[in-house]
Structure formats: structure tokens, C-alpha cells
Amino acid sequence: MVVLRHEIGDVLRDVRQRQGRTLREVSHSARVSLGYLSEVERGQKEASSELLSSICSALDVPLSSMLREVSDRVAVAEGVAVPDTVPQEFAQRYGRDLDRELNSDLNDELAKGLLSGAR
């Protein structure tokens, strides 16, 4: 059985460690006690939405991104295939704008990469 608080804690810990930050740094930024943040990361406490928002802000990660990662992990644990494409109805409704944004972002990233490689 998947326990949501465990998955949330794992994702928060993974993000924090990838950033090379300590529990103390994040707890101070999020204005959460160090012990409580530790318990959230270990899946021992159910964090409120307000607390999760504060922790995500301290980690400079959108709450939606953190929840998406949790959702993907839960889906994998449940044996549900996680699509790596945009759902058809979403693409039909927002596809043109999404394509434009993605192409713009890709061109910006390519330009940055080319400029940084030219130095």
C-alpha cells in the first residue's frame, strides 16, 4: 500500500539533497521547525497544504511540480502507466500555445548553450 506522506517526504528530501541544502537551511527559509521538517521528510507527519507550499517556496520548486513527481511515483507504485506525452484533450485545447511556448523555450536554451559553448 502506498502511503502518500512517505512519497511526499521522499520527493522533498530528494529535491533538498539535489540542491545540496541542509534541513536547517530549508527549515529556516520555510519557517518550519527543523524537527518537524525532518518528520515530514521521513513520512512521519502529514503536512498541511500551507506547510507544503512554504517548504516548496523555500526549495524554490513549484508546489505543482512537487505534487506531479509524487503523483508519478504513486502511479508507478500502483502499476499505472505514466504517460510521457500531453493528453489528447489538453493538446487540442491548448496545443498551439503550448507548442509556441515550448519552441520559444527550446530556442532560448539552445541560444544559451551555443553562447556559453563559444566562450
Coordinates of C-alpha atoms in Angstrom, one line a residue:
M1 CA 0.0 0.0 0.0
V2 CA 1.3 3.4 -1.0
V3 CA 1.4 6.0 1.8
L4 CA 1.2 9.5 0.4
R5 CA 3.1 11.1 3.2
H6 CA 6.0 8.8 2.5
E7 CA 6.1 9.7 -1.1
I8 CA 5.8 13.5 -0.4
G9 CA 8.6 13.2 2.1
D10 CA 10.9 11.3 -0.3
V11 CA 10.3 13.9 -3.0
L12 CA 11.0 16.8 -0.7
R13 CA 14.2 15.1 0.6
D14 CA 15.3 14.3 -2.9
V15 CA 14.9 17.9 -4.0
R16 CA 16.7 19.3 -1.0
Q17 CA 19.6 16.9 -1.3
R18 CA 19.9 17.6 -5.1
Q19 CA 20.2 21.3 -4.2
G20 CA 22.9 20.4 -1.6
R21 CA 21.0 22.1 1.2
T22 CA 20.7 21.1 4.8
L23 CA 17.5 20.5 6.8
R24 CA 18.5 23.6 8.9
E25 CA 18.7 25.9 5.8
V26 CA 15.3 24.8 4.4
S27 CA 13.6 24.8 7.8
H28 CA 14.8 28.3 8.4
S29 CA 13.7 29.5 4.9
A30 CA 10.3 27.8 5.2
R31 CA 9.8 28.9 8.8
V32 CA 9.2 25.4 9.9
S33 CA 10.9 23.7 12.9
L34 CA 13.9 21.5 11.9
G35 CA 12.4 18.5 13.7
Y36 CA 9.0 18.9 12.0
L37 CA 10.6 19.2 8.6
S38 CA 12.6 16.1 9.3
E39 CA 9.5 14.2 10.3
V40 CA 7.8 15.3 7.1
E41 CA 10.7 14.1 5.0
R42 CA 10.7 10.8 6.8
G43 CA 6.9 10.4 6.2
Q44 CA 6.1 10.5 9.8
K45 CA 3.9 13.6 9.7
E46 CA 1.1 14.7 7.3
A47 CA 2.0 18.2 6.1
S48 CA -0.8 20.7 5.5
S49 CA -1.1 22.3 2.1
E50 CA 0.1 25.6 3.7
L51 CA 3.2 23.8 5.1
L52 CA 3.9 22.1 1.8
S53 CA 3.6 25.4 0.0
S54 CA 6.0 27.0 2.4
I55 CA 8.6 24.2 2.0
C56 CA 8.3 24.3 -1.8
S57 CA 8.8 28.0 -1.8
A58 CA 11.9 27.6 0.4
L59 CA 13.2 25.0 -2.1
D60 CA 12.3 27.3 -5.0
V61 CA 10.2 24.5 -6.5
P62 CA 6.6 25.0 -7.6
L63 CA 4.1 23.0 -5.5
S64 CA 2.6 21.7 -8.6
S65 CA 5.9 20.2 -9.7
M66 CA 6.5 18.5 -6.4
L67 CA 3.0 17.1 -6.5
R68 CA 3.5 15.9 -10.1
E69 CA 6.5 14.0 -9.0
V70 CA 4.6 12.5 -6.1
S71 CA 1.8 11.6 -8.4
D72 CA 4.1 9.9 -10.9
R73 CA 5.7 7.9 -8.1
V74 CA 2.3 6.8 -6.8
A75 CA 1.2 5.8 -10.3
V76 CA 4.4 3.7 -10.7
A77 CA 3.8 2.0 -7.3
E78 CA 0.2 1.2 -8.4
G79 CA 1.4 -0.2 -11.7
V80 CA -0.3 2.6 -13.7
A81 CA 1.5 3.7 -16.8
V82 CA 2.6 7.3 -16.6
P83 CA 2.2 9.0 -20.0
D84 CA 5.2 11.0 -21.2
T85 CA 3.0 12.9 -23.7
V86 CA 0.4 15.6 -23.4
P87 CA -3.1 14.1 -23.1
Q88 CA -5.0 14.5 -26.4
E89 CA -7.8 16.7 -25.0
F90 CA -5.2 19.0 -23.4
A91 CA -3.3 19.2 -26.7
Q92 CA -6.4 20.0 -28.7
R93 CA -7.4 22.8 -26.3
Y94 CA -4.0 24.3 -25.6
G95 CA -1.7 22.8 -28.2
R96 CA -0.9 25.8 -30.3
D97 CA 0.0 28.0 -27.4
L98 CA 1.9 25.1 -25.7
D99 CA 3.9 24.4 -28.9
R100 CA 4.7 28.1 -29.3
E101 CA 5.9 28.3 -25.6
L102 CA 8.0 25.1 -25.9
N103 CA 9.6 26.2 -29.2
S104 CA 10.4 29.6 -27.6
D105 CA 11.9 27.9 -24.5
L106 CA 13.9 25.5 -26.6
N107 CA 15.3 28.2 -28.8
D108 CA 16.3 30.2 -25.7
E109 CA 18.0 27.2 -24.2
L110 CA 19.8 26.4 -27.5
A111 CA 21.0 30.0 -27.8
K112 CA 22.3 30.0 -24.2
G113 CA 24.0 26.7 -24.8
L114 CA 25.6 27.9 -28.0
L115 CA 26.7 31.2 -26.4
S116 CA 28.2 29.5 -23.4
G117 CA 30.0 27.0 -25.6
A118 CA 31.5 29.8 -27.7
R119 CA 33.4 31.3 -24.7

